[in-house]
Amino acid sequence: MDKRLLTIQDVSCFGQCSLTVALPVISACGVETVILPSAVLSTHTGGFQHYTFRDLTADMAKIRESWQKENLHFDAAYTGYVCADQIDPILEIIQNCTTSGAIRIVDPVMADNGKLYPGFDADFPQKMKRLCVNADYLLPNLTEAAFLLGKEPKLTGYTREEIETIIAELHTIGVKNVILTGVSFDADKLGVAVSDGKTIRYDFNDKIDRASHGTGDVYASVFAGALMRGFPAFNAAALAADIVCSAIRATPADHWYGVCFEKAIPELVQRIESGK
Ligand code: PXL
């Protein structure tokens, strides 16, 4: 039977991020996608000033009970932007509503460019860490990885040795596979380090010199979809990077709040179906 994935993250009604990216992207990969919205915001928080925030934490246990009564189970759980009070209800959902051997993909969405996103306190990373410790696949950017490990993030200039120390420390807290984004050893290239705890492999693309919001969500969603379709983790990580680059290139310069990932969906479908 085809595998079914549950994704838990917010709905930012406007802004091309979180669930409005994950659902279309993972569905386009041909994977049944069940959603649990953790909150509803009028827009995302990355540059909009007047966002509303409807917290759906109180619904999480009720939704879990409903799924348990219906005997519904998921073969993978992928979590993104969530709040501190949602960590325990999410762990309960994962414990009770996933199949044995289900894959846990955690994107510890909370920070970028050296800073926590608005709305997260300094103690949030230690709370998010509880969701990360048993992840099968953890997809932090470099800022998130530093915060999870209680380190001061650097904006640039990580050496290969520093990158590999961060990866080793993430394995030490219990993460099985690390997909670390935002790695750069060369001014013209940006990439990802993929580690299964034994081997670290790097994939680089030409750096596109533009600040783009929501690329992390496109990245993690393509990765999750490709993994569910049988891509090895390194290939899923490299495909995700290619699709993010295509999405950025398809985005007009004045489109500041997100990336036009919709334009990259035909390429995504073609690459998923060809297995490359
Ligand atoms: O793209 C990550 C993200 C998801 N959800 C909300 C956000 C952000 C980043 O700013 O604000 C609500």
mmCIF file of C-alpha atoms and ligand atoms in Angstrom:
data_model
loop_
_atom_site.group_PDB
_atom_site.id
_atom_site.type_symbol
_atom_site.label_atom_id
_atom_site.label_comp_id
_atom_site.label_asym_id
_atom_site.label_seq_id
_atom_site.Cartn_x
_atom_site.Cartn_y
_atom_site.Cartn_z
ATOM 1 C CA MET A 1 0.000 0.000 0.000
ATOM 2 C CA ASP A 2 1.116 3.583 -0.680
ATOM 3 C CA LYS A 3 2.568 5.408 2.278
ATOM 4 C CA ARG A 4 0.662 8.144 4.059
ATOM 5 C CA LEU A 5 2.381 11.173 5.590
ATOM 6 C CA LEU A 6 1.095 13.453 8.348
ATOM 7 C CA THR A 7 2.446 16.998 8.428
ATOM 8 C CA ILE A 8 1.968 19.305 11.412
ATOM 9 C CA GLN A 9 2.639 23.031 10.979
ATOM 10 C CA ASP A 10 0.765 26.324 10.801
ATOM 11 C CA VAL A 11 -1.464 27.679 8.076
ATOM 12 C CA SER A 12 -0.217 31.122 7.131
ATOM 13 C CA CYS A 13 -3.177 32.067 4.925
ATOM 14 C CA PHE A 14 -1.084 34.483 2.886
ATOM 15 C CA GLY A 15 2.639 34.137 2.282
ATOM 16 C CA GLN A 16 3.656 30.882 0.548
ATOM 17 C CA CYS A 17 5.029 29.015 3.531
ATOM 18 C CA SER A 18 4.343 26.154 5.949
ATOM 19 C CA LEU A 19 1.155 24.186 5.115
ATOM 20 C CA THR A 20 0.307 26.166 1.987
ATOM 21 C CA VAL A 21 3.612 24.845 0.641
ATOM 22 C CA ALA A 22 3.802 21.396 2.261
ATOM 23 C CA LEU A 23 0.389 20.156 1.118
ATOM 24 C CA PRO A 24 0.745 21.002 -2.598
ATOM 25 C CA VAL A 25 4.410 19.989 -2.767
ATOM 26 C CA ILE A 26 4.098 16.611 -1.054
ATOM 27 C CA SER A 27 0.848 15.862 -2.921
ATOM 28 C CA ALA A 28 2.628 16.683 -6.201
ATOM 29 C CA CYS A 29 5.168 14.015 -5.244
ATOM 30 C CA GLY A 30 2.281 11.537 -5.366
ATOM 31 C CA VAL A 31 2.129 11.049 -1.601
ATOM 32 C CA GLU A 32 -1.102 11.086 0.421
ATOM 33 C CA THR A 33 -0.722 14.047 2.772
ATOM 34 C CA VAL A 34 -2.705 14.416 5.965
ATOM 35 C CA ILE A 35 -2.491 17.839 7.605
ATOM 36 C CA LEU A 36 -2.791 19.015 11.175
ATOM 37 C CA PRO A 37 -2.778 22.833 11.292
ATOM 38 C CA SER A 38 -1.071 23.978 14.503
ATOM 39 C CA ALA A 39 -2.288 27.567 14.168
ATOM 40 C CA VAL A 40 -3.922 29.858 11.630
ATOM 41 C CA LEU A 41 -2.228 33.179 10.888
ATOM 42 C CA SER A 42 -3.452 35.825 8.469
ATOM 43 C CA THR A 43 0.103 36.042 7.067
ATOM 44 C CA HIS A 44 3.472 34.653 8.105
ATOM 45 C CA THR A 45 5.553 36.647 10.606
ATOM 46 C CA GLY A 46 8.560 37.310 8.380
ATOM 47 C CA GLY A 47 8.027 40.931 7.412
ATOM 48 C CA PHE A 48 4.272 41.431 7.877
ATOM 49 C CA GLN A 49 3.317 43.662 10.827
ATOM 50 C CA HIS A 50 -0.373 42.957 11.435
ATOM 51 C CA TYR A 51 -0.710 39.182 11.537
ATOM 52 C CA THR A 52 -3.483 37.445 13.451
ATOM 53 C CA PHE A 53 -2.671 34.214 15.321
ATOM 54 C CA ARG A 54 -5.281 31.572 16.162
ATOM 55 C CA ASP A 55 -3.657 28.966 18.365
ATOM 56 C CA LEU A 56 -5.033 25.459 17.698
ATOM 57 C CA THR A 57 -3.130 23.667 20.489
ATOM 58 C CA ALA A 58 -6.381 22.828 22.312
ATOM 59 C CA ASP A 59 -7.653 20.894 19.260
ATOM 60 C CA MET A 60 -4.599 18.659 18.982
ATOM 61 C CA ALA A 61 -5.532 16.109 21.657
ATOM 62 C CA LYS A 62 -9.134 15.972 20.389
ATOM 63 C CA ILE A 63 -7.960 15.359 16.838
ATOM 64 C CA ARG A 64 -5.633 12.614 18.101
ATOM 65 C CA GLU A 65 -8.505 10.961 20.012
ATOM 66 C CA SER A 66 -10.669 11.081 16.899
ATOM 67 C CA TRP A 67 -7.900 9.458 14.811
ATOM 68 C CA GLN A 68 -7.368 6.796 17.473
ATOM 69 C CA LYS A 69 -11.101 5.963 17.520
ATOM 70 C CA GLU A 70 -11.070 5.730 13.718
ATOM 71 C CA ASN A 71 -7.908 3.601 13.881
ATOM 72 C CA LEU A 72 -6.028 5.923 11.489
ATOM 73 C CA HIS A 73 -2.253 5.613 11.239
ATOM 74 C CA PHE A 74 0.559 7.394 9.406
ATOM 75 C CA ASP A 75 3.758 6.013 7.925
ATOM 76 C CA ALA A 76 5.623 9.280 8.385
ATOM 77 C CA ALA A 77 5.289 12.440 10.440
ATOM 78 C CA TYR A 78 6.855 15.695 9.285
ATOM 79 C CA THR A 79 6.754 18.649 11.662
ATOM 80 C CA GLY A 80 7.569 22.275 10.860
ATOM 81 C CA TYR A 81 6.646 25.593 12.509
ATOM 82 C CA VAL A 82 5.054 24.778 15.890
ATOM 83 C CA CYS A 83 4.867 26.456 19.312
ATOM 84 C CA ALA A 84 6.316 25.363 22.666
ATOM 85 C CA ASP A 85 2.986 24.138 24.126
ATOM 86 C CA GLN A 86 2.452 21.943 21.070
ATOM 87 C CA ILE A 87 5.527 19.762 21.568
ATOM 88 C CA ASP A 88 3.862 17.369 24.053
ATOM 89 C CA PRO A 89 0.592 16.966 22.107
ATOM 90 C CA ILE A 90 2.655 16.324 18.952
ATOM 91 C CA LEU A 91 4.763 13.670 20.689
ATOM 92 C CA GLU A 92 1.504 12.000 21.799
ATOM 93 C CA ILE A 93 0.201 12.024 18.237
ATOM 94 C CA ILE A 94 3.432 10.496 16.963
ATOM 95 C CA GLN A 95 3.355 7.868 19.695
ATOM 96 C CA ASN A 96 -0.268 6.869 19.133
ATOM 97 C CA CYS A 97 -0.997 7.492 15.472
ATOM 98 C CA THR A 98 2.054 6.271 13.560
ATOM 99 C CA THR A 99 2.799 2.785 12.280
ATOM 100 C CA SER A 100 5.743 0.853 13.706
ATOM 101 C CA GLY A 101 8.878 1.949 11.879
ATOM 102 C CA ALA A 102 7.250 5.236 10.834
ATOM 103 C CA ILE A 103 9.689 7.927 9.679
ATOM 104 C CA ARG A 104 10.007 11.126 11.714
ATOM 105 C CA ILE A 105 11.103 14.183 9.764
ATOM 106 C CA VAL A 106 11.669 17.304 11.868
ATOM 107 C CA ASP A 107 12.313 20.752 10.454
ATOM 108 C CA PRO A 108 13.036 22.750 13.627
ATOM 109 C CA VAL A 109 11.590 25.955 12.179
ATOM 110 C CA MET A 110 12.450 28.788 14.571
ATOM 111 C CA ALA A 111 15.317 30.922 13.274
ATOM 112 C CA ASP A 112 17.442 32.092 10.376
ATOM 113 C CA ASN A 113 20.329 34.473 9.726
ATOM 114 C CA GLY A 114 21.459 34.332 13.356
ATOM 115 C CA LYS A 115 18.072 35.276 14.858
ATOM 116 C CA LEU A 116 14.979 33.590 16.272
ATOM 117 C CA TYR A 117 11.757 34.373 14.384
ATOM 118 C CA PRO A 118 9.407 36.893 16.059
ATOM 119 C CA GLY A 119 7.247 35.120 18.633
ATOM 120 C CA PHE A 120 9.890 32.651 19.866
ATOM 121 C CA ASP A 121 11.632 33.262 23.215
ATOM 122 C CA ALA A 122 15.259 32.473 23.927
ATOM 123 C CA ASP A 123 14.230 29.277 25.751
ATOM 124 C CA PHE A 124 12.266 27.922 22.763
ATOM 125 C CA PRO A 125 15.193 26.048 21.156
ATOM 126 C CA GLN A 126 15.547 23.819 24.238
ATOM 127 C CA LYS A 127 11.830 22.985 23.965
ATOM 128 C CA MET A 128 12.091 22.301 20.235
ATOM 129 C CA LYS A 129 15.038 20.029 21.010
ATOM 130 C CA ARG A 130 12.611 17.526 22.618
ATOM 131 C CA LEU A 131 10.992 17.060 19.222
ATOM 132 C CA CYS A 132 14.380 16.700 17.536
ATOM 133 C CA VAL A 133 16.177 14.178 19.723
ATOM 134 C CA ASN A 134 14.676 11.087 18.137
ATOM 135 C CA ALA A 135 14.228 12.443 14.629
ATOM 136 C CA ASP A 136 15.041 10.086 11.786
ATOM 137 C CA TYR A 137 15.749 13.127 9.595
ATOM 138 C CA LEU A 138 16.474 16.556 11.078
ATOM 139 C CA LEU A 139 16.632 19.517 8.676
ATOM 140 C CA PRO A 140 18.002 22.558 10.503
ATOM 141 C CA ASN A 141 19.603 25.561 8.889
ATOM 142 C CA LEU A 142 22.898 26.595 10.499
ATOM 143 C CA THR A 143 21.240 29.100 12.861
ATOM 144 C CA GLU A 144 18.739 26.506 14.082
ATOM 145 C CA ALA A 145 21.463 23.893 14.540
ATOM 146 C CA ALA A 146 23.506 26.338 16.670
ATOM 147 C CA PHE A 147 20.496 27.241 18.852
ATOM 148 C CA LEU A 148 19.574 23.556 19.338
ATOM 149 C CA LEU A 149 23.093 22.895 20.587
ATOM 150 C CA GLY A 150 23.120 25.986 22.850
ATOM 151 C CA LYS A 151 25.783 27.690 20.706
ATOM 152 C CA GLU A 152 25.960 31.277 19.494
ATOM 153 C CA PRO A 153 25.130 31.225 15.753
ATOM 154 C CA LYS A 154 27.644 32.723 13.332
ATOM 155 C CA LEU A 155 26.370 34.502 10.253
ATOM 156 C CA THR A 156 29.073 33.228 7.906
ATOM 157 C CA GLY A 157 32.483 31.659 7.857
ATOM 158 C CA TYR A 158 31.857 28.166 9.206
ATOM 159 C CA THR A 159 34.811 25.919 8.457
ATOM 160 C CA ARG A 160 34.370 22.319 7.341
ATOM 161 C CA GLU A 161 35.595 21.237 10.764
ATOM 162 C CA GLU A 162 32.984 23.399 12.529
ATOM 163 C CA ILE A 163 30.225 22.042 10.267
ATOM 164 C CA GLU A 164 31.275 18.473 10.991
ATOM 165 C CA THR A 165 31.423 19.154 14.749
ATOM 166 C CA ILE A 166 27.856 20.515 14.664
ATOM 167 C CA ILE A 167 26.699 17.425 12.770
ATOM 168 C CA ALA A 168 28.465 15.101 15.221
ATOM 169 C CA GLU A 169 26.844 16.897 18.176
ATOM 170 C CA LEU A 170 23.397 16.594 16.583
ATOM 171 C CA HIS A 171 23.954 12.836 16.248
ATOM 172 C CA THR A 172 25.061 12.745 19.886
ATOM 173 C CA ILE A 173 21.678 14.111 21.052
ATOM 174 C CA GLY A 174 19.972 11.258 19.181
ATOM 175 C CA VAL A 175 19.321 12.457 15.619
ATOM 176 C CA LYS A 176 19.734 9.615 13.099
ATOM 177 C CA ASN A 177 20.242 11.575 9.875
ATOM 178 C CA VAL A 178 21.225 15.237 9.693
ATOM 179 C CA ILE A 179 20.435 17.381 6.652
ATOM 180 C CA LEU A 180 22.147 20.680 7.460
ATOM 181 C CA THR A 181 21.243 23.526 5.092
ATOM 182 C CA GLY A 182 22.992 26.817 4.408
ATOM 183 C CA VAL A 183 26.500 25.347 4.242
ATOM 184 C CA SER A 184 29.011 27.387 2.238
ATOM 185 C CA PHE A 185 32.786 27.071 1.924
ATOM 186 C CA ASP A 186 33.024 29.169 -1.210
ATOM 187 C CA ALA A 187 31.461 32.601 -1.879
ATOM 188 C CA ASP A 188 29.703 31.374 -5.046
ATOM 189 C CA LYS A 189 28.231 28.135 -3.714
ATOM 190 C CA LEU A 190 25.557 27.258 -1.185
ATOM 191 C CA GLY A 191 24.735 23.748 -0.155
ATOM 192 C CA VAL A 192 23.714 21.073 2.226
ATOM 193 C CA ALA A 193 25.572 18.485 4.306
ATOM 194 C CA VAL A 194 23.850 15.108 4.618
ATOM 195 C CA SER A 195 25.016 12.740 7.339
ATOM 196 C CA ASP A 196 23.818 9.301 8.374
ATOM 197 C CA GLY A 197 26.166 9.246 11.359
ATOM 198 C CA LYS A 198 28.892 7.426 9.417
ATOM 199 C CA THR A 199 29.444 9.442 6.274
ATOM 200 C CA ILE A 200 28.963 13.135 5.524
ATOM 201 C CA ARG A 201 28.228 14.061 1.903
ATOM 202 C CA TYR A 202 27.932 17.573 0.520
ATOM 203 C CA ASP A 203 25.803 18.907 -2.322
ATOM 204 C CA PHE A 204 26.352 22.445 -3.629
ATOM 205 C CA ASN A 205 24.470 24.701 -6.049
ATOM 206 C CA ASP A 206 25.400 28.120 -7.432
ATOM 207 C CA LYS A 207 24.517 30.715 -4.817
ATOM 208 C CA ILE A 208 21.601 32.946 -5.828
ATOM 209 C CA ASP A 209 22.210 36.299 -4.206
ATOM 210 C CA ARG A 210 18.714 37.047 -2.904
ATOM 211 C CA ALA A 211 16.932 36.893 0.420
ATOM 212 C CA SER A 212 13.957 34.571 -0.044
ATOM 213 C CA HIS A 213 11.303 33.749 2.522
ATOM 214 C CA GLY A 214 9.801 30.260 2.772
ATOM 215 C CA THR A 215 12.607 28.421 1.009
ATOM 216 C CA GLY A 216 13.147 26.217 4.077
ATOM 217 C CA ASP A 217 9.560 25.001 3.853
ATOM 218 C CA VAL A 218 9.874 24.235 0.136
ATOM 219 C CA TYR A 219 13.141 22.452 0.868
ATOM 220 C CA ALA A 220 11.798 20.262 3.683
ATOM 221 C CA SER A 221 8.577 19.474 1.799
ATOM 222 C CA VAL A 222 10.381 18.320 -1.363
ATOM 223 C CA PHE A 223 12.780 16.314 0.801
ATOM 224 C CA ALA A 224 9.878 14.621 2.627
ATOM 225 C CA GLY A 225 7.978 13.881 -0.587
ATOM 226 C CA ALA A 226 11.028 12.465 -2.362
ATOM 227 C CA LEU A 227 12.011 10.351 0.640
ATOM 228 C CA MET A 228 8.511 8.878 0.761
ATOM 229 C CA ARG A 229 8.832 8.039 -2.939
ATOM 230 C CA GLY A 230 11.959 5.999 -2.227
ATOM 231 C CA PHE A 231 14.723 8.510 -2.960
ATOM 232 C CA PRO A 232 17.819 7.915 -0.785
ATOM 233 C CA ALA A 233 18.277 10.806 1.673
ATOM 234 C CA PHE A 234 21.203 12.353 -0.222
ATOM 235 C CA ASN A 235 19.288 12.310 -3.525
ATOM 236 C CA ALA A 236 16.181 13.743 -1.835
ATOM 237 C CA ALA A 237 18.332 16.518 -0.317
ATOM 238 C CA ALA A 238 19.946 17.339 -3.671
ATOM 239 C CA LEU A 239 16.578 17.324 -5.480
ATOM 240 C CA ALA A 240 15.136 19.651 -2.823
ATOM 241 C CA ALA A 241 18.021 22.090 -3.357
ATOM 242 C CA ASP A 242 17.480 22.060 -7.143
ATOM 243 C CA ILE A 243 13.757 22.730 -6.769
ATOM 244 C CA VAL A 244 14.374 25.585 -4.314
ATOM 245 C CA CYS A 245 16.804 27.143 -6.824
ATOM 246 C CA SER A 246 14.248 26.805 -9.633
ATOM 247 C CA ALA A 247 11.562 28.352 -7.408
ATOM 248 C CA ILE A 248 13.788 31.321 -6.519
ATOM 249 C CA ARG A 249 14.694 31.861 -10.181
ATOM 250 C CA ALA A 250 10.985 31.819 -11.097
ATOM 251 C CA THR A 251 10.179 34.478 -8.480
ATOM 252 C CA PRO A 252 9.968 38.114 -9.625
ATOM 253 C CA ALA A 253 12.419 40.419 -7.802
ATOM 254 C CA ASP A 254 9.625 42.471 -6.202
ATOM 255 C CA HIS A 255 7.831 39.387 -4.832
ATOM 256 C CA TRP A 256 9.365 39.715 -1.337
ATOM 257 C CA TYR A 257 7.226 37.518 0.912
ATOM 258 C CA GLY A 258 7.746 34.051 -0.525
ATOM 259 C CA VAL A 259 9.010 32.027 -3.463
ATOM 260 C CA CYS A 260 6.924 31.021 -6.478
ATOM 261 C CA PHE A 261 7.327 27.290 -5.830
ATOM 262 C CA GLU A 262 4.216 26.684 -7.946
ATOM 263 C CA LYS A 263 6.319 27.358 -11.057
ATOM 264 C CA ALA A 264 8.728 24.558 -10.091
ATOM 265 C CA ILE A 265 6.036 21.908 -9.585
ATOM 266 C CA PRO A 266 6.191 20.537 -13.172
ATOM 267 C CA GLU A 267 9.969 20.012 -12.770
ATOM 268 C CA LEU A 268 9.393 18.396 -9.364
ATOM 269 C CA VAL A 269 6.814 15.978 -10.746
ATOM 270 C CA GLN A 270 9.036 15.079 -13.701
ATOM 271 C CA ARG A 271 12.059 14.430 -11.454
ATOM 272 C CA ILE A 272 10.057 12.423 -8.914
ATOM 273 C CA GLU A 273 8.566 10.261 -11.658
ATOM 274 C CA SER A 274 11.943 9.733 -13.360
ATOM 275 C CA GLY A 275 13.525 8.886 -9.990
ATOM 276 C CA LYS A 276 16.378 11.376 -10.495
HETATM 277 O O1 PXL B 1 8.705 29.716 6.774
HETATM 278 C C1 PXL B 1 8.721 29.448 8.132
HETATM 279 C C2 PXL B 1 7.534 30.054 8.834
HETATM 280 C C3 PXL B 1 6.399 29.300 9.004
HETATM 281 N N1 PXL B 1 5.313 29.802 9.620
HETATM 282 C C4 PXL B 1 5.295 31.076 10.066
HETATM 283 C C5 PXL B 1 6.407 31.883 9.917
HETATM 284 C C6 PXL B 1 7.572 31.366 9.300
HETATM 285 C C7 PXL B 1 8.767 32.185 9.165
HETATM 286 O O2 PXL B 1 8.793 33.361 9.401
HETATM 287 O O3 PXL B 1 6.364 33.149 10.342
HETATM 288 C C8 PXL B 1 4.059 31.597 10.736
#
